[in-house]
Short mmCIF file of C-alpha atoms in Angstrom, two decimals:
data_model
loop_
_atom_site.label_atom_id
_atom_site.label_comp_id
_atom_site.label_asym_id
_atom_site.label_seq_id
_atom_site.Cartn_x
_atom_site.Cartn_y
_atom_site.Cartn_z
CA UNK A 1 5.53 32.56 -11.01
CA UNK A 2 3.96 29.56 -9.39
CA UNK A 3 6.12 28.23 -6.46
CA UNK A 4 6.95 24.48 -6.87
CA UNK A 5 7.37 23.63 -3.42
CA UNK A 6 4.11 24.79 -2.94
CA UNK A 7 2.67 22.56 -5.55
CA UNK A 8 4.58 19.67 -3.90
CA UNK A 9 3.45 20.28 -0.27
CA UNK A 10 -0.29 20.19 -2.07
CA UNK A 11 0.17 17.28 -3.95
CA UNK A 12 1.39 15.63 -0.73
CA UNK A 13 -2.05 16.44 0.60
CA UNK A 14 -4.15 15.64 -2.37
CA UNK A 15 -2.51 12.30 -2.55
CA UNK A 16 -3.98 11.60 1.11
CA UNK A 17 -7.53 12.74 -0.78
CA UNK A 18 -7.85 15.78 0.21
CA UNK A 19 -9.51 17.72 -2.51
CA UNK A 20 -9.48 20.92 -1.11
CA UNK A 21 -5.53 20.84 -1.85
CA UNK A 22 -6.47 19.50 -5.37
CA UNK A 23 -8.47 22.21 -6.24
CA UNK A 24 -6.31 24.33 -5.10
CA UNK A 25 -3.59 22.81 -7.60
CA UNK A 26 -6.36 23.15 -10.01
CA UNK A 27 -6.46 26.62 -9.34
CA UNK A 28 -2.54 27.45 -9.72
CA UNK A 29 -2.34 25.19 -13.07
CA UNK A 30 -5.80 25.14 -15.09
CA UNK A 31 -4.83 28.37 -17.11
CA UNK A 32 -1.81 27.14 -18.33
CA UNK A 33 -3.05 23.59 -18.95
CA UNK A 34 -6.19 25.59 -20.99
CA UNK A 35 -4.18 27.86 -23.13
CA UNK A 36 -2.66 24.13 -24.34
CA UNK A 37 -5.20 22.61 -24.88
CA UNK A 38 -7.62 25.57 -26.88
CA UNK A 39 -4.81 26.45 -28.95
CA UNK A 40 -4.75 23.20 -30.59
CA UNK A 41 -8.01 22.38 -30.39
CA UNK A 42 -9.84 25.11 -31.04
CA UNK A 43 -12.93 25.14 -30.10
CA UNK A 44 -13.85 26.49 -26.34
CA UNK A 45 -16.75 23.51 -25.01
CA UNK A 46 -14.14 21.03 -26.18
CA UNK A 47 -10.82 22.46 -24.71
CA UNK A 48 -13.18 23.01 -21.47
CA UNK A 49 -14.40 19.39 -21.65
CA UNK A 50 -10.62 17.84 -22.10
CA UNK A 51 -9.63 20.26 -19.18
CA UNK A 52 -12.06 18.14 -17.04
CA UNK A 53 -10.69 15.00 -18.43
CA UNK A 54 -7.46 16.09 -17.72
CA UNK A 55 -7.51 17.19 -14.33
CA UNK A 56 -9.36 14.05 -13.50
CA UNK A 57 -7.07 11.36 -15.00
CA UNK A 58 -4.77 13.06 -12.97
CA UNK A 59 -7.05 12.57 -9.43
CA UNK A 60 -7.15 9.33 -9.99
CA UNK A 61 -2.95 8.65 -11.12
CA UNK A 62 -2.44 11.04 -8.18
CA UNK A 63 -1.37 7.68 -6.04
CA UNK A 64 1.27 6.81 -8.35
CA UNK A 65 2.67 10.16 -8.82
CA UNK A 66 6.34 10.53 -7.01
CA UNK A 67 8.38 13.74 -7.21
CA UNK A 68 11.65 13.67 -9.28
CA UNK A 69 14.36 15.99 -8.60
CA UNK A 70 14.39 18.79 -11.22
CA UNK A 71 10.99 17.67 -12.31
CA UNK A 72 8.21 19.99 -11.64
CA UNK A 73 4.28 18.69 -10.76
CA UNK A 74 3.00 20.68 -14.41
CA UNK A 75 5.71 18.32 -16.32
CA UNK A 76 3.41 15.42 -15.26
CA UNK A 77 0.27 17.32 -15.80
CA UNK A 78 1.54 18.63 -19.16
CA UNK A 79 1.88 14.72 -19.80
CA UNK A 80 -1.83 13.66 -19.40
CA UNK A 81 -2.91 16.61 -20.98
CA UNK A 82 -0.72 15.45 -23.85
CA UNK A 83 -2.19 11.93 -24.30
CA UNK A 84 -5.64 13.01 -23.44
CA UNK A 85 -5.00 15.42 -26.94
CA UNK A 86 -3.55 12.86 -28.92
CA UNK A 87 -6.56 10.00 -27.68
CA UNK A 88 -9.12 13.02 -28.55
CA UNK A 89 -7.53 13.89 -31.98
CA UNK A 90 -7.38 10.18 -33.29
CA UNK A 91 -11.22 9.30 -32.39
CA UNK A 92 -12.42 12.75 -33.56
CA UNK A 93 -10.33 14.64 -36.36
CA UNK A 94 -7.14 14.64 -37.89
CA UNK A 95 -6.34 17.53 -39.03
CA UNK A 96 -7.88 21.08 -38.48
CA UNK A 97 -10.18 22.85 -40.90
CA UNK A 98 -9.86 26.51 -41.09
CA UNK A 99 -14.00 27.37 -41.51
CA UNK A 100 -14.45 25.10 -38.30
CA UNK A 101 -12.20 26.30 -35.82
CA UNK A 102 -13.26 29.31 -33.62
CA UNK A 103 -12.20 32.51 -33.85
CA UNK A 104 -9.58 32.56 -30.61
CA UNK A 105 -9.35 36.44 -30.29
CA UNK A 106 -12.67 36.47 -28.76
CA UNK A 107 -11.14 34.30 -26.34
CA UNK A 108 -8.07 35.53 -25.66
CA UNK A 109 -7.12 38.07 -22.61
CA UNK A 110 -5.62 40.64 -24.93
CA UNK A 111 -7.55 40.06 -28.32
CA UNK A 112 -5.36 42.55 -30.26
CA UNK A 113 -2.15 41.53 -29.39
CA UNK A 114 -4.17 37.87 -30.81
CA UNK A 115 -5.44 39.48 -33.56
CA UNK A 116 -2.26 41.15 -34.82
CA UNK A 117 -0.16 37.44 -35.17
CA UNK A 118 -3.43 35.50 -35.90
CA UNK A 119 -1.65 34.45 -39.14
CA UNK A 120 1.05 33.00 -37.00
CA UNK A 121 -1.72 31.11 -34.94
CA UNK A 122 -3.37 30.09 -38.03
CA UNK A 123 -0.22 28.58 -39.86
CA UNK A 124 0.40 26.44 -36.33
CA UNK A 125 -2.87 25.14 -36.61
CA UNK A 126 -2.34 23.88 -39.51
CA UNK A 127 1.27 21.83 -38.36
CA UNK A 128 0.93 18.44 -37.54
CA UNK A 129 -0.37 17.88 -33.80
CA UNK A 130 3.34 16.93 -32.84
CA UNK A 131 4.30 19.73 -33.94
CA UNK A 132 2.09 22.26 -32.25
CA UNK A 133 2.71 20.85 -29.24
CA UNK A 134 6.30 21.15 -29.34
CA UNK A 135 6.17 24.18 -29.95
CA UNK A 136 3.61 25.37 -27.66
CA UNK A 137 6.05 23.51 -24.75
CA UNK A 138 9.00 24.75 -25.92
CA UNK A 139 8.26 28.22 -26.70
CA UNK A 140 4.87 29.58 -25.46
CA UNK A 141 5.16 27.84 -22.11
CA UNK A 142 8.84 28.03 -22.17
CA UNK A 143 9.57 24.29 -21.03
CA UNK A 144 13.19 22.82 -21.01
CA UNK A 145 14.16 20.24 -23.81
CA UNK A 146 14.50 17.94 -20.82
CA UNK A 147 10.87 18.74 -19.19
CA UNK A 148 9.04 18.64 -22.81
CA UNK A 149 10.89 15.20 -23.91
CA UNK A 150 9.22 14.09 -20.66
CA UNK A 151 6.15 15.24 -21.83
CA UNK A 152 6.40 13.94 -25.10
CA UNK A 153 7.78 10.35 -23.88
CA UNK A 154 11.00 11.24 -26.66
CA UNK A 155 14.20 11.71 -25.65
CA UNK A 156 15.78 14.99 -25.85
CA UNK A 157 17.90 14.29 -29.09
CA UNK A 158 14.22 13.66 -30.53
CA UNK A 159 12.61 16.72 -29.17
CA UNK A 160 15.23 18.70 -30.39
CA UNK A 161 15.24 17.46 -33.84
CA UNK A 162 11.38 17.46 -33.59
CA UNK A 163 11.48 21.14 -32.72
CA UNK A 164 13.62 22.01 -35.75
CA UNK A 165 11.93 20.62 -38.20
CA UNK A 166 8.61 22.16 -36.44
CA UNK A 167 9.95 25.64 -37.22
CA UNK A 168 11.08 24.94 -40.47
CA UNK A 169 7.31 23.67 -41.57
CA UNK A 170 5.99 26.84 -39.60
CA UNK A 171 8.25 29.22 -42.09
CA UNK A 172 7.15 27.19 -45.33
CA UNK A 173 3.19 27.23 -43.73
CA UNK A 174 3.98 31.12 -43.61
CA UNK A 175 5.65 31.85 -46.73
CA UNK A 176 2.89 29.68 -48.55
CA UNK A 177 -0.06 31.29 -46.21
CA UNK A 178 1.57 34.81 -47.48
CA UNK A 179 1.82 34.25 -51.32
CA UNK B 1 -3.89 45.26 -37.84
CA UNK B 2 -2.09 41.86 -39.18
CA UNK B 3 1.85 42.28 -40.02
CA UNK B 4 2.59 40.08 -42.79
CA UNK B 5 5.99 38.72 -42.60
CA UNK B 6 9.11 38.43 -44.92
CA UNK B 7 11.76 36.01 -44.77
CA UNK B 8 12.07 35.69 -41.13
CA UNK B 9 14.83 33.53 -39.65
CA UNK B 10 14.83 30.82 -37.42
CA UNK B 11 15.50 32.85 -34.52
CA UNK B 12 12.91 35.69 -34.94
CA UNK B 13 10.36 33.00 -35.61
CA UNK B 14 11.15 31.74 -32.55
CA UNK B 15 11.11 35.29 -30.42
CA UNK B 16 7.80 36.14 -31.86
CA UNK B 17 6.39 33.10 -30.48
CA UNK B 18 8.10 33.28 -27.47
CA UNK B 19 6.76 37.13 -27.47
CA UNK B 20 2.81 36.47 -28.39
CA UNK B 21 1.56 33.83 -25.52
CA UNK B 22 -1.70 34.47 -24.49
CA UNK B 23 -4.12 33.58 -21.87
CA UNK B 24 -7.20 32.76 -22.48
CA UNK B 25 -10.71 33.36 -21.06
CA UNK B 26 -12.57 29.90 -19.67
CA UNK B 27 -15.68 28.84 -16.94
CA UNK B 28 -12.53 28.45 -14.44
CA UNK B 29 -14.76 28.22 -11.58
CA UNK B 30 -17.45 25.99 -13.26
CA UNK B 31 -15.30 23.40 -14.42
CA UNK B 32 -14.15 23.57 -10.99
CA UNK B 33 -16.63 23.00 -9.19
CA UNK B 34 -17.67 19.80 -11.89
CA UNK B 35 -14.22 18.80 -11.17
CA UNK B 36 -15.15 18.78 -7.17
CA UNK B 37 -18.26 16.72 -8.08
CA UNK B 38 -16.59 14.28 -10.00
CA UNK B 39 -13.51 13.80 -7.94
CA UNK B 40 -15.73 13.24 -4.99
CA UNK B 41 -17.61 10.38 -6.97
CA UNK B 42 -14.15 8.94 -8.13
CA UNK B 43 -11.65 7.20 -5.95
CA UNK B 44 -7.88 7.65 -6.69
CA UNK B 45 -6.15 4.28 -7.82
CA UNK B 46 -3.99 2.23 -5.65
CA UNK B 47 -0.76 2.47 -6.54
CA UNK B 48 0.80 1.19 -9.36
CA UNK B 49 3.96 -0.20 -8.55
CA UNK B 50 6.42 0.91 -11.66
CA UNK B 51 7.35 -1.92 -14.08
CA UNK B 52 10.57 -0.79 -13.31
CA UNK B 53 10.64 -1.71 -9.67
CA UNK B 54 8.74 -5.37 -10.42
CA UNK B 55 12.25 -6.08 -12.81
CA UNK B 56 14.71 -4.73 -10.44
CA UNK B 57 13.41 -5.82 -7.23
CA UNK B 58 12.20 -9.04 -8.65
CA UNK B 59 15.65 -9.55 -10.29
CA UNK B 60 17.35 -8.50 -7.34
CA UNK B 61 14.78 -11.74 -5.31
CA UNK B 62 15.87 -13.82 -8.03
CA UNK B 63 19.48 -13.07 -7.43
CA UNK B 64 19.08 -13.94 -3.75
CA UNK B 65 16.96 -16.94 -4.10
CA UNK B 66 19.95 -18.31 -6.53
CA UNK B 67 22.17 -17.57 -4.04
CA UNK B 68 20.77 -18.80 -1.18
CA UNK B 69 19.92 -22.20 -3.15
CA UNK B 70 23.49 -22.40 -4.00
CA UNK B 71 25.10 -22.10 -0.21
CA UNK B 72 22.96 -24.61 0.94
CA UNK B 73 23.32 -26.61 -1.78
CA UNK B 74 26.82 -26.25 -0.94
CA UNK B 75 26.61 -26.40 2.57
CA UNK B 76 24.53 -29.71 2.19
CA UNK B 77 27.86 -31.23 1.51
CA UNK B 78 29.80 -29.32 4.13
CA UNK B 79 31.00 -31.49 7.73
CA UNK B 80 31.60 -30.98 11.13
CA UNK B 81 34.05 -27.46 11.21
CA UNK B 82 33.70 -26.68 7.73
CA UNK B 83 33.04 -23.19 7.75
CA UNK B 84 29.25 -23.62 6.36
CA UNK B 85 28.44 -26.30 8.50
CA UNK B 86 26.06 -24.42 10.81
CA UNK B 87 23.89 -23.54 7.81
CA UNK B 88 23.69 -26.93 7.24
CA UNK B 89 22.48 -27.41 10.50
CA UNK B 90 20.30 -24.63 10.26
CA UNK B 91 18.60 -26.50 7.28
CA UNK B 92 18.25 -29.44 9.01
CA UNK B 93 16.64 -28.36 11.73
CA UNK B 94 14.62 -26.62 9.83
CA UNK B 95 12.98 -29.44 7.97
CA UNK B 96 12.78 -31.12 11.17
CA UNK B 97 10.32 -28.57 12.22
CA UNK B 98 8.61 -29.15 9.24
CA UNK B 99 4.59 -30.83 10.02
CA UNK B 100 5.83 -34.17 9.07
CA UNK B 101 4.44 -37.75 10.00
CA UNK B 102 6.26 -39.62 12.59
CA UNK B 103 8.29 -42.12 10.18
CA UNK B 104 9.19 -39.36 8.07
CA UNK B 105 10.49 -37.32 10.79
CA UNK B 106 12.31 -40.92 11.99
CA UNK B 107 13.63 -41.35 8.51
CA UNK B 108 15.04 -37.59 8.30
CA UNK B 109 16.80 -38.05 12.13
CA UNK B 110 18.30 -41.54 10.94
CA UNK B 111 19.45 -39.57 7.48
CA UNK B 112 21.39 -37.18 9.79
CA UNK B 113 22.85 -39.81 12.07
CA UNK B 114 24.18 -41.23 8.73
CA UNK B 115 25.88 -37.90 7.95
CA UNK B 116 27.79 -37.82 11.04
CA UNK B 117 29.10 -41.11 10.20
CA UNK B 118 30.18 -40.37 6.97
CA UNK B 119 31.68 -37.27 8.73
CA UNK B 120 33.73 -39.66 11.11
CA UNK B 121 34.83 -42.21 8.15
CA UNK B 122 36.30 -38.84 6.23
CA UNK B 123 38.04 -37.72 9.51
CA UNK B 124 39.48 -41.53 10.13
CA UNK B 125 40.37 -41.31 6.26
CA UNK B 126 42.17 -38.09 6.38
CA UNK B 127 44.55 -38.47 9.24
CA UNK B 128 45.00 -41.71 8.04
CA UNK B 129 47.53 -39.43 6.01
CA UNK B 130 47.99 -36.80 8.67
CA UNK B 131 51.73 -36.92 9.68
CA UNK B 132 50.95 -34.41 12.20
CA UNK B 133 48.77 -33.55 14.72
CA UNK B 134 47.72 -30.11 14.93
CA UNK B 135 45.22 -28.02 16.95
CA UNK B 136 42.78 -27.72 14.22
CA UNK B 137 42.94 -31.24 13.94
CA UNK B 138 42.34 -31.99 17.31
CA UNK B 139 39.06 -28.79 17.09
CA UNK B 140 37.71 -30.99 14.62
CA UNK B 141 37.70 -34.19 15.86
CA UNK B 142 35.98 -32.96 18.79
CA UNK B 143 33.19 -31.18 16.70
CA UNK B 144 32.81 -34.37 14.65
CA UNK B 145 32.32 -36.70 17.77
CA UNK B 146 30.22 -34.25 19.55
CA UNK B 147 27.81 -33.86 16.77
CA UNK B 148 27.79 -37.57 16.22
CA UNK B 149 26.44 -38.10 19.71
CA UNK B 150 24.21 -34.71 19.99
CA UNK B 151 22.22 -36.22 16.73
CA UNK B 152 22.00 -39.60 18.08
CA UNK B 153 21.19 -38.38 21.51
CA UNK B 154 18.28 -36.17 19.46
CA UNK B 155 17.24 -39.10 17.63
CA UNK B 156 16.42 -41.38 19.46
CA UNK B 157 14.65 -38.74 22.07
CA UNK B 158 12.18 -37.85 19.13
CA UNK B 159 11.47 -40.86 18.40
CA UNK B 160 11.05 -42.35 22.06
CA UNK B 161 7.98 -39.79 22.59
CA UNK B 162 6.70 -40.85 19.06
CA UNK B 163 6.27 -44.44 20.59
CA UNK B 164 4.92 -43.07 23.45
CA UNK B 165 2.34 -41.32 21.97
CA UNK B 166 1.85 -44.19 19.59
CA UNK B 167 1.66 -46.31 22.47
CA UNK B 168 -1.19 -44.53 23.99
CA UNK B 169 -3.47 -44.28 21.06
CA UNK B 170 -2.41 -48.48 20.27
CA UNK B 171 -1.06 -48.02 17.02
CA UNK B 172 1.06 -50.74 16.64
CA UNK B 173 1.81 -50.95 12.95
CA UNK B 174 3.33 -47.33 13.68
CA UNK B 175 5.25 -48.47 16.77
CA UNK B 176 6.80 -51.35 14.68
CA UNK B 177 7.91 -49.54 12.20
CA UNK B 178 9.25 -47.32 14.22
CA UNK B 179 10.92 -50.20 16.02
CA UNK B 180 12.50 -51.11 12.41
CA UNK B 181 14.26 -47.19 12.80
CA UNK B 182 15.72 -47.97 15.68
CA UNK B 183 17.39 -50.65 14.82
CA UNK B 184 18.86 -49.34 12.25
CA UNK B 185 19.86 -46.43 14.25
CA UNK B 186 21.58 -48.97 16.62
CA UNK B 187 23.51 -49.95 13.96
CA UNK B 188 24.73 -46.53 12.63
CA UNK B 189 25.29 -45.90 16.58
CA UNK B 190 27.87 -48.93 16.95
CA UNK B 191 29.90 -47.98 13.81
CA UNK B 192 30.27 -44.34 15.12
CA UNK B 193 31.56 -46.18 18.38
CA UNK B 194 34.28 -48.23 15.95
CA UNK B 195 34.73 -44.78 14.12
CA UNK B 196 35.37 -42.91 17.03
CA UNK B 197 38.02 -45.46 18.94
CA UNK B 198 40.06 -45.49 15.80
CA UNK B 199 40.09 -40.94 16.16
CA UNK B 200 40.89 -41.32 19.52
CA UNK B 201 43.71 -43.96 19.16
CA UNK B 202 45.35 -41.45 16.72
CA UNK B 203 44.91 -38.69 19.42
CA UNK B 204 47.48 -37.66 20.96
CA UNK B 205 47.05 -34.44 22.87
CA UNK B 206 45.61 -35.96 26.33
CA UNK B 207 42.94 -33.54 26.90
CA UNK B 208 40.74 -33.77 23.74
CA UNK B 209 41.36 -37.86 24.20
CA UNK B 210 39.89 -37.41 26.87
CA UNK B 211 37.08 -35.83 25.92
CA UNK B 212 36.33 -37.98 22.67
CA UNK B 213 36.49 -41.00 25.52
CA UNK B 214 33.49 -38.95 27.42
CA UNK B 215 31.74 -38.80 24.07
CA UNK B 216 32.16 -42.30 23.55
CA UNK B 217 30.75 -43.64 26.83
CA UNK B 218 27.97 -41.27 26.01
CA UNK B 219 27.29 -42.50 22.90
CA UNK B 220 27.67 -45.78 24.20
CA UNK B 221 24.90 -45.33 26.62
CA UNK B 222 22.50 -44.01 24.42
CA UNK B 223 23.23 -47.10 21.69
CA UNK B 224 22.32 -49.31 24.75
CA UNK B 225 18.94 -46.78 25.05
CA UNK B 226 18.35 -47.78 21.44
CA UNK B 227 18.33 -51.36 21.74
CA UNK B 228 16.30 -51.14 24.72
CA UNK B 229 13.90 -48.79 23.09
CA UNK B 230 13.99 -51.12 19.60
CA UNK B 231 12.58 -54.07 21.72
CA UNK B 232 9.64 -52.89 23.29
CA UNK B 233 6.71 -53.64 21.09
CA UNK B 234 3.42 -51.96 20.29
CA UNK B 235 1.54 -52.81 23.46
CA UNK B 236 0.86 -51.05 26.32
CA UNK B 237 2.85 -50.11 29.40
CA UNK B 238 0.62 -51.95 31.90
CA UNK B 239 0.86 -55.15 29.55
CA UNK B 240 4.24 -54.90 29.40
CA UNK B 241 4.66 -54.65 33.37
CA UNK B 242 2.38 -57.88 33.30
#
């Protein structure tokens, strides 16, 4: 469990450019800001590339960053990771090809445990990005509707909405992926 | 071994997603260190001030701005012991301070001597239909007189060391025109005088009549100063002498 007041007291320091306490953030976040980003798009050099992106967007915002009460440092990261995946997905694809993608087992810390629900990763890759992503925040990185509106820029009526019809699509992907 | 599922509810779709997050394997350490590069190459932004903050603190300017424009608009108006008088006086002086040419700053000190006469004519009008004399009353008569003379008194002091200087570099289009002020200051001067017999003949409380007669031979003096002043012409002190 990563300890937020931690995180603050680093981001205090990066934001006074010191990028030993940035990569240090780097090091307490990057997995969980990977796993996000590969699971949508895919494909390893690409997630790897974004990751860059990401954590570099969010050097240089680093200035106007301010902590919010109840909000946690990842929330904001989440955020340009976000927009950095919807600004990749509308120059490059828009939706995701089965024979394409890579094979994410090989990938993944416990490939069986992958490889036994692959046909549940396999029907979410083939939801809308908006989608994915909600569900990914809500569910596989357990964020609050309040933390993943933020995220999203929607307000929490709209995530919540968002997130039913998500799992609705997800059961008709399934039934139709299983018949 | 894949499970294939059946008709699975809303809530065991959701526990077997909750149930199957992985991590997965990445260059942690390369991208790191690419990260180090690049941040090193890259400055952070300045700060962005919030959209947000530009409305409300800029509304919140505005606000005081209006406000501000509105007292002194208001207090433009305002006399002697009205209760926004000194910001009045506080605006005056401040545009005396202002980097003004000498007529201008003339003009603006003749401008304020006018004030303080209309000031006495309102006073003379209002206990024209005073039955009684009261302590406020007799408080603002004494503010209204004393301001009368401390703005003439000011007035013609500026404008004495204009001349002077004036007189030293031989300008005497400027000193005449000057000249031209203070005659018309002289003027304003004697009708405060006539203004400020008639408060005092209403006066009755000995004390502040006998303070508004002070004024008056004070004012009196310096009306005599102006006259004096108004005569001498733009030529120089020796040629005067001569």
């Amino acid at each position: 469990m990563i300890d937020e007041h931690e995180i603050q007291n680093l981001v205090s320091q990066a934001q006074q450019k010191d990028g030993a306490a940035f990569a240090r953030i780097y090091d307490l976040l990057a997995q969980s800001i990977y796993n996000f980003l590969l699971s949508k798009l895919r494909h390893k050099e690409t997630a790897e590339d974004l990751m860059h992106t990401v954590f570099l967007k969010a050097w240089q915002g680093l200035s106007s960053y301010q902590a919010r009460p109840n909000a946690k440092f990842s929330t904001w990261l989440y955020q340009i990771a976000n927009y950095t995946l919807i600004d990749y997905w509308r120059t490059k694809k828009t939706t995701v090809e089965l024979e394409v993608v890579e094979n994410l087992s090989q990938f993944a810390e416990d490939p069986k445990l992958y490889e036994e629900y692959e046909y549940l990763w396999k029907a979410i890759a083939q939801l809308p990005l908006t989608y994915q992503t909600v569900l990914d925040l809500r569910f596989k990185q357990d964020l609050s509707v309040e933390e993943t509106a933020h995220i999203m820029r929607k307000t929490q009526i709209g995530i919540r909405v968002l997130q039913h019809r998500a799992v609705k699509a997800l059961k008709s992907k399934l039934n139709a992926n299983s018949s | 071994m894949q499970i294939l599922p059946d008709k699975q509810t809303d809530q065991n779709l959701i526990k077997l997603l909750k149930a199957n997050s992985n991590n997965f394997h990445f260059n942690q350490t390369q991208i790191k260190q690419r990260l180090l590069q690049s941040i090193r190459q890259t400055p952070q932004a300045a700060v962005r001030i919030p959209f947000r903050w530009i409305l409300e603190y800029g509304s919140a300017v505005a606000l005081i701005i209006i406000l501000a424009t509105a007292t002194f608009g208001f207090a433009a108006n305002s006399n002697p012991g009205d209760k926004f008088f000194p910001i009045n006086k506080w605006g005056e002086q401040v545009i005396l301070s202002l980097p003004l040419n000498d007529q201008t700053i003339a003009q603006i000190h003749t401008n304020i001597v006018n004030k303080r006469l209309r000031a006495l004519t309102k006073l003379e009008n209002e206990e024209n239909q005073q039955a009684q004399e009261t302590p406020a009353i007799n408080n603002r008569r004494l503010i209204t007189v004393k301001e009368s003379h401390e703005t003439l008194s000011a007035a013609i002091t500026t404008i004495t060391a204009q001349k002077e200087a004036l007189r030293a570099s031989d300008n005497s289009e400027s000193i005449n025109a000057l000249n031209q002020v203070l005659t018309r200051l002289e003027n304003l001067a004697k009708q405060q005088e006539e203004k400020i017999e008639a408060i005092e003949s209403h006066t009755q409380n000995d004390q502040v009549r006998e303070e508004i007669e002070d004024q008056l031979k004070q004012i009196h003096e310096v009306r005599n100063q102006v006259y004096q002043e108004s005569k001498i012409q733009g030529k120089s002190i020796d040629n005067e002498e001569n």
